[in-house]
XYZ file of C-alpha atoms in Angstrom:
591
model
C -17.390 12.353 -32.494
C -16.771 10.459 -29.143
C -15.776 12.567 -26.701
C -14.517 10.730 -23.667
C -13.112 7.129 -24.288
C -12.860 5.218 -21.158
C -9.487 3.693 -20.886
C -10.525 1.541 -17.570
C -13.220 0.174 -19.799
C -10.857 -0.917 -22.899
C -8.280 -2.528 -20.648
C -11.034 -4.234 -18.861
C -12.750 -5.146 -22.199
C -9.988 -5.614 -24.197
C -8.275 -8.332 -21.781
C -10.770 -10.670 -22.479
C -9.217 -11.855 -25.636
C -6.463 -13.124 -24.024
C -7.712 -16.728 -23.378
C -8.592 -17.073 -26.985
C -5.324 -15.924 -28.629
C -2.635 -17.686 -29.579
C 0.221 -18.254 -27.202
C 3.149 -16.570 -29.168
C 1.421 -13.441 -29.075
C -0.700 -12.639 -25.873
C 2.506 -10.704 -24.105
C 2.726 -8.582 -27.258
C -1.075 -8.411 -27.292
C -1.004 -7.103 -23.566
C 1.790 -4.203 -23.927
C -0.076 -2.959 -26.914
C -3.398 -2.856 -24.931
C -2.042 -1.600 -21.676
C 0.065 0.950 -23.881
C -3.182 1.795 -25.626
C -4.817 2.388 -22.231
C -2.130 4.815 -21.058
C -2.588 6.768 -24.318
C -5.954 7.409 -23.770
C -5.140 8.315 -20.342
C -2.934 11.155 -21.102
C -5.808 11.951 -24.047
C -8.646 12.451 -21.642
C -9.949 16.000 -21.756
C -11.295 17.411 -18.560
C -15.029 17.525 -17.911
C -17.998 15.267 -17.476
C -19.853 12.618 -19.552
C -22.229 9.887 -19.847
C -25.665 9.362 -18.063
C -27.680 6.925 -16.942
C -31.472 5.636 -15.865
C -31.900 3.402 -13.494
C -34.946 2.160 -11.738
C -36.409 5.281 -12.806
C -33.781 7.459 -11.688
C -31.343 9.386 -13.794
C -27.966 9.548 -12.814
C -25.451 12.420 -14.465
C -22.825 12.376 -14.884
C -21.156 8.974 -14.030
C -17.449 10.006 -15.308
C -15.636 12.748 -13.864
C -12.361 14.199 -15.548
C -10.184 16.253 -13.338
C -6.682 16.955 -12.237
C -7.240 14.489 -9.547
C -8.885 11.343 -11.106
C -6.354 12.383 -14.133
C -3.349 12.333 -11.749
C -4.435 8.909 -10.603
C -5.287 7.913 -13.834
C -2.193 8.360 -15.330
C 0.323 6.791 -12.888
C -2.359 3.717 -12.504
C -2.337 2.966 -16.139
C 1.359 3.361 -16.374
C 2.549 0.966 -14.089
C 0.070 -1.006 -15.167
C 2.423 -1.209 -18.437
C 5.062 -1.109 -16.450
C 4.016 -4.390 -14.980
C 2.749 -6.039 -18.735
C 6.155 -5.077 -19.465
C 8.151 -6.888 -16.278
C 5.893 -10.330 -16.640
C 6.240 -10.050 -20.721
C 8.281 -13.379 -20.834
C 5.869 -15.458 -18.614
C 3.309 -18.015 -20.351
C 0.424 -17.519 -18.107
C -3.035 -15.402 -19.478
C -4.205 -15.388 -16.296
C -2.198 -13.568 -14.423
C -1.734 -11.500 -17.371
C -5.295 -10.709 -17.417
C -5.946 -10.237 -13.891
C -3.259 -7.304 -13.994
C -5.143 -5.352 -16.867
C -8.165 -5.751 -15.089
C -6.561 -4.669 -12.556
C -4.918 -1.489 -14.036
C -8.409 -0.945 -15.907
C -10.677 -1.427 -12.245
C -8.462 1.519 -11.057
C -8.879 3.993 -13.565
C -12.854 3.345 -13.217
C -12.270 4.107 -9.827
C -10.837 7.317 -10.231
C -13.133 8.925 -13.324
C -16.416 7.664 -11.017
C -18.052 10.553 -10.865
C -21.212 8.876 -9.037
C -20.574 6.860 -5.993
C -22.493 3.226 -7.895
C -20.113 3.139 -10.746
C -17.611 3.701 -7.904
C -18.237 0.803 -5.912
C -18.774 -1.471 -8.904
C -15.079 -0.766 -9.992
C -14.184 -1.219 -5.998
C -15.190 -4.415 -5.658
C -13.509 -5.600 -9.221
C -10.185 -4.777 -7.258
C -10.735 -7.055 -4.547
C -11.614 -10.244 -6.664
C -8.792 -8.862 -9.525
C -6.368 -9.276 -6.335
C -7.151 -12.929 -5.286
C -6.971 -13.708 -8.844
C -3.132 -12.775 -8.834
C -2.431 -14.275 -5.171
C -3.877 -18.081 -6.381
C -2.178 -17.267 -9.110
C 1.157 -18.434 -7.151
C -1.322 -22.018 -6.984
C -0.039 -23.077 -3.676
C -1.772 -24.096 -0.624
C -0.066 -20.879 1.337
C -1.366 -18.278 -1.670
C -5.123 -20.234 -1.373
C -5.459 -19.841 2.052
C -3.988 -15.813 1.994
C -6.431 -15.250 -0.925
C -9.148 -16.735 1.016
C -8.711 -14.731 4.146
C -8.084 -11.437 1.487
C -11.204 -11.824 0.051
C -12.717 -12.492 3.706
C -11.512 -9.197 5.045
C -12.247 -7.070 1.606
C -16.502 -8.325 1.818
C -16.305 -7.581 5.050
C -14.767 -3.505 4.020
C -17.198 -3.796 1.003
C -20.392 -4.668 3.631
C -19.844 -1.426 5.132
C -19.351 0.367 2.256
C -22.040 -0.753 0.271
C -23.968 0.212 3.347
C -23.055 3.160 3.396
C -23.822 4.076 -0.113
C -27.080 3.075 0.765
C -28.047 5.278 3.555
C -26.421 8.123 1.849
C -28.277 7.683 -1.256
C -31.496 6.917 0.732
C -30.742 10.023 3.198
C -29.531 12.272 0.533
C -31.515 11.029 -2.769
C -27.831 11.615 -4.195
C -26.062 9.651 -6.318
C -23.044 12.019 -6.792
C -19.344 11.043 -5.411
C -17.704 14.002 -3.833
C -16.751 15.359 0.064
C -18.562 13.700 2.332
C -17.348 16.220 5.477
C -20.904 18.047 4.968
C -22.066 15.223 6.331
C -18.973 14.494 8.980
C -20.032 11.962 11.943
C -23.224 10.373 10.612
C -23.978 6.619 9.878
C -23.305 6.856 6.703
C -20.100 8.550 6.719
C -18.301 6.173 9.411
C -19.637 3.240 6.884
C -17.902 4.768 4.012
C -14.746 5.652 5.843
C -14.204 2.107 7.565
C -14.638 0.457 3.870
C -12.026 3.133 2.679
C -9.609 2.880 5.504
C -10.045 -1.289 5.416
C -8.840 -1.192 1.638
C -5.850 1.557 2.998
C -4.453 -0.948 5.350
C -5.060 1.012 8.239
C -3.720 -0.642 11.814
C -5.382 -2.581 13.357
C -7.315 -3.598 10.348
C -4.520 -4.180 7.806
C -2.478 -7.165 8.364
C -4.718 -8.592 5.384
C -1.473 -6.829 2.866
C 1.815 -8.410 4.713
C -0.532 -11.391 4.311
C -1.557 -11.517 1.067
C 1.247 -9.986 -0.884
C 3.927 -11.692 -0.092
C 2.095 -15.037 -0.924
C 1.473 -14.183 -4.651
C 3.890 -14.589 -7.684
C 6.629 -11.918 -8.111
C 4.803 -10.644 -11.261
C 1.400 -10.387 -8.777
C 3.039 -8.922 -5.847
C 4.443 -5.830 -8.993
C 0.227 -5.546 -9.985
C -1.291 -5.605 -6.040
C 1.135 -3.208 -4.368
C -0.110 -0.238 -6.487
C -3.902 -0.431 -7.065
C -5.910 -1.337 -4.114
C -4.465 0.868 -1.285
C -3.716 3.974 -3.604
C -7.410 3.692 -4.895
C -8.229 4.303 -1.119
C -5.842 6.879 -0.859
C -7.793 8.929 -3.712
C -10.837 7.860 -2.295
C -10.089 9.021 1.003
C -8.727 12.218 -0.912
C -12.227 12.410 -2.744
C -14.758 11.974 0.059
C -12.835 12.483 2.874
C -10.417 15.705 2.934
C -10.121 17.470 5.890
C -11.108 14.520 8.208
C -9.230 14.802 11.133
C -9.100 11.351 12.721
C -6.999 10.374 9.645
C -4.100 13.147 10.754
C -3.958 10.504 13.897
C -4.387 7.076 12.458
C -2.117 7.703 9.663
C 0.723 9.330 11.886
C 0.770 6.114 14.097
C 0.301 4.027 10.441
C 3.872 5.491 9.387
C 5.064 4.573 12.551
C 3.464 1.124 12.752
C 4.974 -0.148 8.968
C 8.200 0.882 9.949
C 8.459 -1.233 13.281
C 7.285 -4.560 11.852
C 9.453 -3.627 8.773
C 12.594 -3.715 11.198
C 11.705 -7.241 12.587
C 10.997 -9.074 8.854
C 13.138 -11.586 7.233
C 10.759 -12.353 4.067
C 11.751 -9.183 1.427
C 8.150 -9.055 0.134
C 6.933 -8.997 3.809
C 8.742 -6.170 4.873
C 8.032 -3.922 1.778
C 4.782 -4.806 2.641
C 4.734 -3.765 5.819
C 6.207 -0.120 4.530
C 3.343 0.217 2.386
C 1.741 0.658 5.277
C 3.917 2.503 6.459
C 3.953 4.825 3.293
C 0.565 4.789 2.671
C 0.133 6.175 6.629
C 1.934 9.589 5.536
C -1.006 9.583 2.778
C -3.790 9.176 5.445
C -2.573 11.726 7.349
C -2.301 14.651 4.615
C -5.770 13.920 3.688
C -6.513 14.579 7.633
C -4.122 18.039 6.915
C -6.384 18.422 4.233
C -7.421 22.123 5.878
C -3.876 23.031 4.035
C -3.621 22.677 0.395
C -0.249 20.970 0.961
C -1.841 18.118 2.854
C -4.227 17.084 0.330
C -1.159 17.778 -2.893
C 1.235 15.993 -0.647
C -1.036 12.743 -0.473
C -1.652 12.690 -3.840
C 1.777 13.641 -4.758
C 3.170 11.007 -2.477
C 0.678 8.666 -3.634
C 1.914 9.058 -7.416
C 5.303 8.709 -6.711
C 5.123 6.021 -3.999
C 3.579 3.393 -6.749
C 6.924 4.272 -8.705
C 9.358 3.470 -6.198
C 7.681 0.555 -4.906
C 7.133 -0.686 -7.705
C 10.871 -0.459 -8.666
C 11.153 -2.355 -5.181
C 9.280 -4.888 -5.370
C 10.657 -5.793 -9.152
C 13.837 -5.817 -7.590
C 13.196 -8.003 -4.904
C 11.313 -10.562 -7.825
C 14.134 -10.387 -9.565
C 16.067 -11.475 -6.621
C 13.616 -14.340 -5.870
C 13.009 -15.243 -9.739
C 17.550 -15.357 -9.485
C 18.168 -17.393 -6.609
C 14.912 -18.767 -5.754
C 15.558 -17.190 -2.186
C 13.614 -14.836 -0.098
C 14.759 -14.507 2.905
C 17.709 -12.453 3.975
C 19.052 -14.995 5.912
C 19.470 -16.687 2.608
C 20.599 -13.801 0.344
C 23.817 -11.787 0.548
C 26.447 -10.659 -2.220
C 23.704 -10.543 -4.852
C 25.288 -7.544 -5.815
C 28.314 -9.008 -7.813
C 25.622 -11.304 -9.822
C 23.044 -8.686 -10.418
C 24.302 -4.888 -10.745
C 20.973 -3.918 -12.972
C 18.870 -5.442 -10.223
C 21.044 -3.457 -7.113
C 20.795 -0.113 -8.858
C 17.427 -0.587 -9.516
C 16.855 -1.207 -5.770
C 18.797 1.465 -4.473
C 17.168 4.056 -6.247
C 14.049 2.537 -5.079
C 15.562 2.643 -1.843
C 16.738 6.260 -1.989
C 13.649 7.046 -3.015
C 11.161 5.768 -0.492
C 13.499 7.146 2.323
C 13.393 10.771 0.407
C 16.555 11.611 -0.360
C 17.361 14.806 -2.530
C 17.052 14.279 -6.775
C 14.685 11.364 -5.973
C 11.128 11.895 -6.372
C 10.542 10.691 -2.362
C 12.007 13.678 -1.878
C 9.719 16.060 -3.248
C 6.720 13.590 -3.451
C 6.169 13.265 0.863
C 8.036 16.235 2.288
C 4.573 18.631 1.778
C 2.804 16.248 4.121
C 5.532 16.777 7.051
C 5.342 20.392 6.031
C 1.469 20.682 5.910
C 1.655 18.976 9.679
C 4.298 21.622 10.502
C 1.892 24.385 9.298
C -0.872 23.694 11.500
C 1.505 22.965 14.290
C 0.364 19.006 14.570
C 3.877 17.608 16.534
C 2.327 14.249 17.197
C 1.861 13.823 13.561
C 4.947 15.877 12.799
C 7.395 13.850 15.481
C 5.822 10.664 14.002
C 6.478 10.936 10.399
C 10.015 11.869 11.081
C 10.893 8.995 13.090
C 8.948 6.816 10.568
C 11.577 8.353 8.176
C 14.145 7.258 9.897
C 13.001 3.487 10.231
C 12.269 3.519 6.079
C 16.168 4.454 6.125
C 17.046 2.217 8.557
C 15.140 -0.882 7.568
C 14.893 -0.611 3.353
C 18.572 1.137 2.514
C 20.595 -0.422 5.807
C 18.728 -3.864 6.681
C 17.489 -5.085 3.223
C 19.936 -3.029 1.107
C 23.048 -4.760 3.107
C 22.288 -8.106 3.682
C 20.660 -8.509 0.286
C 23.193 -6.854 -2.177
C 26.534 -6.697 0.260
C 26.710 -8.801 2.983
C 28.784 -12.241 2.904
C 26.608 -15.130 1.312
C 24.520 -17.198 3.531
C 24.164 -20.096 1.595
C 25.448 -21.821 -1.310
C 22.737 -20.256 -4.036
C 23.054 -20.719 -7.938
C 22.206 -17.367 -9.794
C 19.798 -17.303 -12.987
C 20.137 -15.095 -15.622
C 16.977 -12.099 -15.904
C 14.788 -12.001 -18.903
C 15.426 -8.699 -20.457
C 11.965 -7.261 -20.140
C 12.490 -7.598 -16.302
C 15.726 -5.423 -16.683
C 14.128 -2.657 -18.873
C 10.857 -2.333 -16.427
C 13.153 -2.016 -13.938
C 15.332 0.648 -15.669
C 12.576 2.847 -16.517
C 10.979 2.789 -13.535
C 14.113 4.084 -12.028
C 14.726 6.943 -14.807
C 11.387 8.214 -13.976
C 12.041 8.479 -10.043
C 15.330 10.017 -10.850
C 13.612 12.175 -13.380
C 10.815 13.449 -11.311
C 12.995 14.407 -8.214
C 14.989 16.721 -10.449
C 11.763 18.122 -11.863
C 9.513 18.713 -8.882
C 7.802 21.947 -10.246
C 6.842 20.506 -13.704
C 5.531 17.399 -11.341
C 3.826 19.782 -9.416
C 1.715 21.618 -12.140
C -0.049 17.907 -12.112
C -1.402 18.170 -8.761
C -4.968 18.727 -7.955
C -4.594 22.213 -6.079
C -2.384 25.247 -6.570
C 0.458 25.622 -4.152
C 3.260 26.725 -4.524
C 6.069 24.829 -2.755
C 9.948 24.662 -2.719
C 11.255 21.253 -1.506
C 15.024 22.345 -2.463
C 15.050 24.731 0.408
C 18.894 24.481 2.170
C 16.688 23.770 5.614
C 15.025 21.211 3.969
C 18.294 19.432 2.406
C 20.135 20.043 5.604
C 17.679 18.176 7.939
C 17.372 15.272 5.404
C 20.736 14.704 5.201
C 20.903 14.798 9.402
C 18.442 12.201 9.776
C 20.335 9.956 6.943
C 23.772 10.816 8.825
C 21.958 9.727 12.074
C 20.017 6.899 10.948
C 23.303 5.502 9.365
C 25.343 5.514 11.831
C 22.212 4.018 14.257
C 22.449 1.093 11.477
C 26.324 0.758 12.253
C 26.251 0.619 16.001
C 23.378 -1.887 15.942
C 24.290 -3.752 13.558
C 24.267 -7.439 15.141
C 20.902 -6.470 16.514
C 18.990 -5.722 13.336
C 20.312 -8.742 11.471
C 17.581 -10.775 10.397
C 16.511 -13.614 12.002
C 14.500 -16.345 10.606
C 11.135 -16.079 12.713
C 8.197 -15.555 12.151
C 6.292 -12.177 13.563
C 2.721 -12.320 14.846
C 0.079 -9.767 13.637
C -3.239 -8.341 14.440
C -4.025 -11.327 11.825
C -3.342 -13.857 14.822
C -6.823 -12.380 16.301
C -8.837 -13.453 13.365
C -6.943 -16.769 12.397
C -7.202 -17.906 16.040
C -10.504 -16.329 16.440
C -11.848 -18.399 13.379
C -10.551 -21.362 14.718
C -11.804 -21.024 18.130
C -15.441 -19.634 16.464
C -15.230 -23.287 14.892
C -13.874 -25.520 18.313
C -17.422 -23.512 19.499
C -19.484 -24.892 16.970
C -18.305 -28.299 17.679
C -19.140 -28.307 21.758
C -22.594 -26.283 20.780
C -24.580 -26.737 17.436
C -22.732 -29.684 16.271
C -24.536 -31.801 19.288
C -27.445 -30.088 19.327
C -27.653 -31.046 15.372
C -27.305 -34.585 16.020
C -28.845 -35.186 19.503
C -32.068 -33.067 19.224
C -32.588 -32.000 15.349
C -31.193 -34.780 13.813
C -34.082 -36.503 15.891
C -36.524 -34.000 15.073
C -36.101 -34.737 11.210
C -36.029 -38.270 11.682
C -39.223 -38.466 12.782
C -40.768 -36.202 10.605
C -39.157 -38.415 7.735
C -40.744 -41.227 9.144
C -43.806 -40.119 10.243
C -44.576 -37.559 7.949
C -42.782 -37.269 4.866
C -42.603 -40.785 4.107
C -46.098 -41.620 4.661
C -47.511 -39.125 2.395
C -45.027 -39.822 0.195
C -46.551 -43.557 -0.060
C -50.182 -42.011 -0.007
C -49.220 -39.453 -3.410
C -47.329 -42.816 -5.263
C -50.520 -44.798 -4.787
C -52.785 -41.713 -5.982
C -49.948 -41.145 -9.394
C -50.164 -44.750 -9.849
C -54.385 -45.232 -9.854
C -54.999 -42.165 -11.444
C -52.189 -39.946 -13.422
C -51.022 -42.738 -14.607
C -53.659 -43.862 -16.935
C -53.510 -40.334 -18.251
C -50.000 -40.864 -20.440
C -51.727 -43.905 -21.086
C -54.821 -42.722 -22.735
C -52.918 -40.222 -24.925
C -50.409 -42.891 -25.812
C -53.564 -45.047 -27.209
C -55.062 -42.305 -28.913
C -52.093 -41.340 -30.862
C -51.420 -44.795 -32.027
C -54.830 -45.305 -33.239
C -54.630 -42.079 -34.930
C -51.289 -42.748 -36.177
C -52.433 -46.583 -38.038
C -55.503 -44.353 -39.338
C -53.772 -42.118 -41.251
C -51.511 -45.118 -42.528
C -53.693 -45.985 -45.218
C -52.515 -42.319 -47.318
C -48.924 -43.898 -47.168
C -48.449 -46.023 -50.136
C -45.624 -44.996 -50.928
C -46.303 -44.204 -54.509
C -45.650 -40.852 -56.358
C -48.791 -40.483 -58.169
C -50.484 -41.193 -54.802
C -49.350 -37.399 -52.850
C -49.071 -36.306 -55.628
C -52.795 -36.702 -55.962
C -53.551 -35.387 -52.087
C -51.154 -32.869 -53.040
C -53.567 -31.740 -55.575
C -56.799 -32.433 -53.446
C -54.952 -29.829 -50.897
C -54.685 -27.630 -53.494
C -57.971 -27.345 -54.470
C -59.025 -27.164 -50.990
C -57.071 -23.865 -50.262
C -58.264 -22.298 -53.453
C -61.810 -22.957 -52.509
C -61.317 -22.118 -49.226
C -59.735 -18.366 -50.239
C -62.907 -18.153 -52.797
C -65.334 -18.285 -49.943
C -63.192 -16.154 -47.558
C -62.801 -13.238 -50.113
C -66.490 -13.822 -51.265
């Protein structure tokens, strides 16, 4: 009896038939395998399994089943049929594929119980993800994928680092807390690769970047995978850490701002995927509280729901209209009701409003900050709350769904898979906010927690109260405008370029003026002459060799001649005459 199937594995696996079936059935083929993989999600019995030798070492176990990994597990394979479910109509294996693989790279991820089977299944997420953005196949999405994949070997240099001095250092192979070993080489490695793939400020402008770029079905599979694997990885290795209280306070704060300025609707629920993700970084830095480290993971798993059910709505916008700006939208409401409800309990959710599963899903962080008495991290994620209001419900929410048209746009009908994604996405947010204690039996840690407190209602409907009527008095000032906002991505992209305008004044003359020289000569001195010298030696000598044994096997060839008459009774004679031969032979080797 098998006693641990690995669902990562038979998503990952299994997606390879796609290329190779036919047409009319690869969307059915991917529901039932991404609705197979979620099966054996929620089969998966805790413990630990498999082994492995390598290079004469024996590493044991390499899966790891617990309420964490299963947590993650679950919600990743999920929307991962979510996803299959929302792109069901499109004619396209690859992008298809890429999402299973996707789904199936971040399940590995999170039953890695050593840390090489962990980075293998890390770095399928990064080339998974470009696979999706050139997906879109325009020159914008080739260039964003290029830079993503830039950025992610660069995270994946210092992690594989890392993993090497630990291993060397520690002669472990095993993937758990790292804080044992808090401040060594090895550690900051690990934790820069981690934070990279978190989009942590300043190095994170690779997501507004990238995501936005892909197709609508792409931009459903990246937001969920590659930052919420580094939020259980961080979870994993890293709880307790308190630099992360810090950098993800000023994270949440950081989304929200550049989410205020942005026209693009994928760009600015980018940027509050940052933003969200921050509140994540900074309970695994509250970690010293069992809320901290339930609240990211809580927040985590509910944060890839309402997201999700964002982003699908704002696809279903662009796959509508063909429009993506703001400045383009308005009144979509009227042509779309599914699509608005869908985003405004998105919407609802992701600001944390009571019966949503925001609600109950972040609030432990704020309260695990208020525990230890943190205020910076505590007045930060409170004011980032205010900005998610402000900038998802208020900015996107109006001029997307109510305010007066900005241009003339024709409205497409939705495929019905799109509408029943959305749907269920939104039943489940809905579903989980009234629920929050059966959610919370899921969660890695015991704690016991009561986010329907009247305190905790009250101030949540203040900072709504205030934040709307903030909206309403600066109203003309948050309208969007149609610019474009510069990044910590500006360093890089200018930085390349000037890196190149360098090589041009420097090594490209030096190449031609001194090198260039340098190998001319040797061509024409050197190389060239002994070339001549070995052609005249081939030519007087080897030569006469294929020569010789061309000779000899024609001679040998017209001797043997003479047996071919062509007649029957001819071999058949020799055939004899063999015959003979053998059996005389055999009589004087058995003699």
């Amino acid at each position: 009896m098998i006693d641990f199937i690995h669902p990562g594995l038979v998503l990952i696996l299994g997606s390879l038939l796609l290329p190779v079936l036919p047409k009319n059935m690869r969307s059915f083929y991917s529901v039932l395998l991404a609705m197979s993989g979620f099966i054996l999600c929620l089969m998966a019995n805790p413990g630990v399994y498999g082994s492995l030798n390598l290079f004469g070492y024996t590493i044991s176990p390499i899966i790891r089943v617990d309420k964490l990994s299963l947590l993650f597990a679950y919600i990743f394979s999920f929307i991962g049929l979510i996803g299959i479910i929302y792109c069901y109509h499109i004619d396209d294996w690859v992008q298809q594929l890429a999402g299973l693989m996707y789904a199936g790279a971040s399940i590995g991820v999170s039953f890695a119980a050593d840390i090489l089977s962990f980075y293998l299944f890390w770095e399928m997420l990064s080339f998974l993800a470009v696979l999706l953005i050139w997906s879109q196949r325009t020159k914008e999405a080739t260039s964003a994928g290029f830079r993503y994949i830039m950025v992610h070997i660069t995270g994946g240099l210092f992690l594989f680092a890392g993993v090497m001095i630990y291993i060397y250092q520690t002669g472990s192979f095993d993937f758990f807390s790292f804080m044992n070993h808090s401040g060594e080489l090895f550690w900051w490695f690990i934790l820069i690769g981690f934070m990279l793939s978190a989009a942590v400020p300043p190095i994170h402008a690779w997501l507004p970047d990238a995501y936005p770029s892909a197709t609508i079905y792409g931009s459903v599979f990246l937001n969920p995978f590659t930052t919420k694997a580094a939020v259980y990885a961080l979870i994993r290795g890293f709880p307790g850490a308190e630099i992360l209280i810090y950098f993800g306070s000023v994270m949440a704060v950081y989304g929200v701002i550049y989410a205020l300025l942005e026209n693009n609707l994928r760009r600015l629920l980018s940027y509050h995927i940052v933003s969200q993700v921050g509140y994540m970084v900074a309970g695994v830095g509250l970690g010293v509280v069992t809320l901290g480290l339930n609240g990211s993971a809580s927040h985590a798993f509910n944060h890839i729901l309402y997201k999700c059910l964002l982003f699908m709505s704002a696809g279903s916008v662009i796959y509508a209209t063909g429009k993506e700006k703001m400045t383009e939208l308005g009144d979509f409401a009227r042509y779309a009701p599914v699509t608005a409800i869908s985003f405004f309990v998105g919407a609802f959710s992701i600001a944390g409003f009571p019966l949503t599963n925001g609600f109950i899903g972040k609030s432990p962080i704020i309260s695990a900050a208020g525990d230890i008495h943190n205020t910076f991290a505590y007045i930060l994620l409170n004011i980032a709350t205010c900005g998610t209001v402000i900038s998802i419900i208020c900015k996107m929410g109006y001029y997307t769904f109510f305010s007066d048209k900005k241009t003339d746009y024709t409205v497409k009908q939705l495929p019905a898979n799109m509408k029943i994604a959305m749907l269920i996405t939104s039943a489940l947010c809905i579903i989980i906010g009234i629920l929050p204690q059966k959610f919370y039996t899921y969660l890695p840690y015991p704690m016991r927690y009561e986010p329907y407190s009247i305190q905790h209602i009250l101030d949540t409907i203040a900072i709504f109260s205030f934040t709307g009527l903030t909206f309403i008095i600066f109203l003309k000032k948050l309208k969007p405008k149609p610019s474009i906002n510069l990044d910590t991505d500006w360093f890089y992209r200018i930085g390349a370029k000037g890196f190149m305008k360098t090589l041009d004044v420097t090594v490209v003359p030096v190449e031609y003026r001194f090198i260039n020289k340098l190998w001319r000569r040797l061509m024409d001195r050197v190389i060239i002459p002994a070339g001549n010298q070995i052609k005249t030696a081939e030519t007087a000598k080897v030569s006469r060799i294929p020569l010789f044994l061309s000779n000899l096997a024609k001679t040998f060839s017209n001797e043997i001649s003479i047996f071919q008459s062509g007649k029957i009774q001819d071999y058949a004679f020799y055939m004899l005459c063999g015959l003979a031969l053998l059996v005389l032979l055999m009589f004087i080797i058995i003699k």
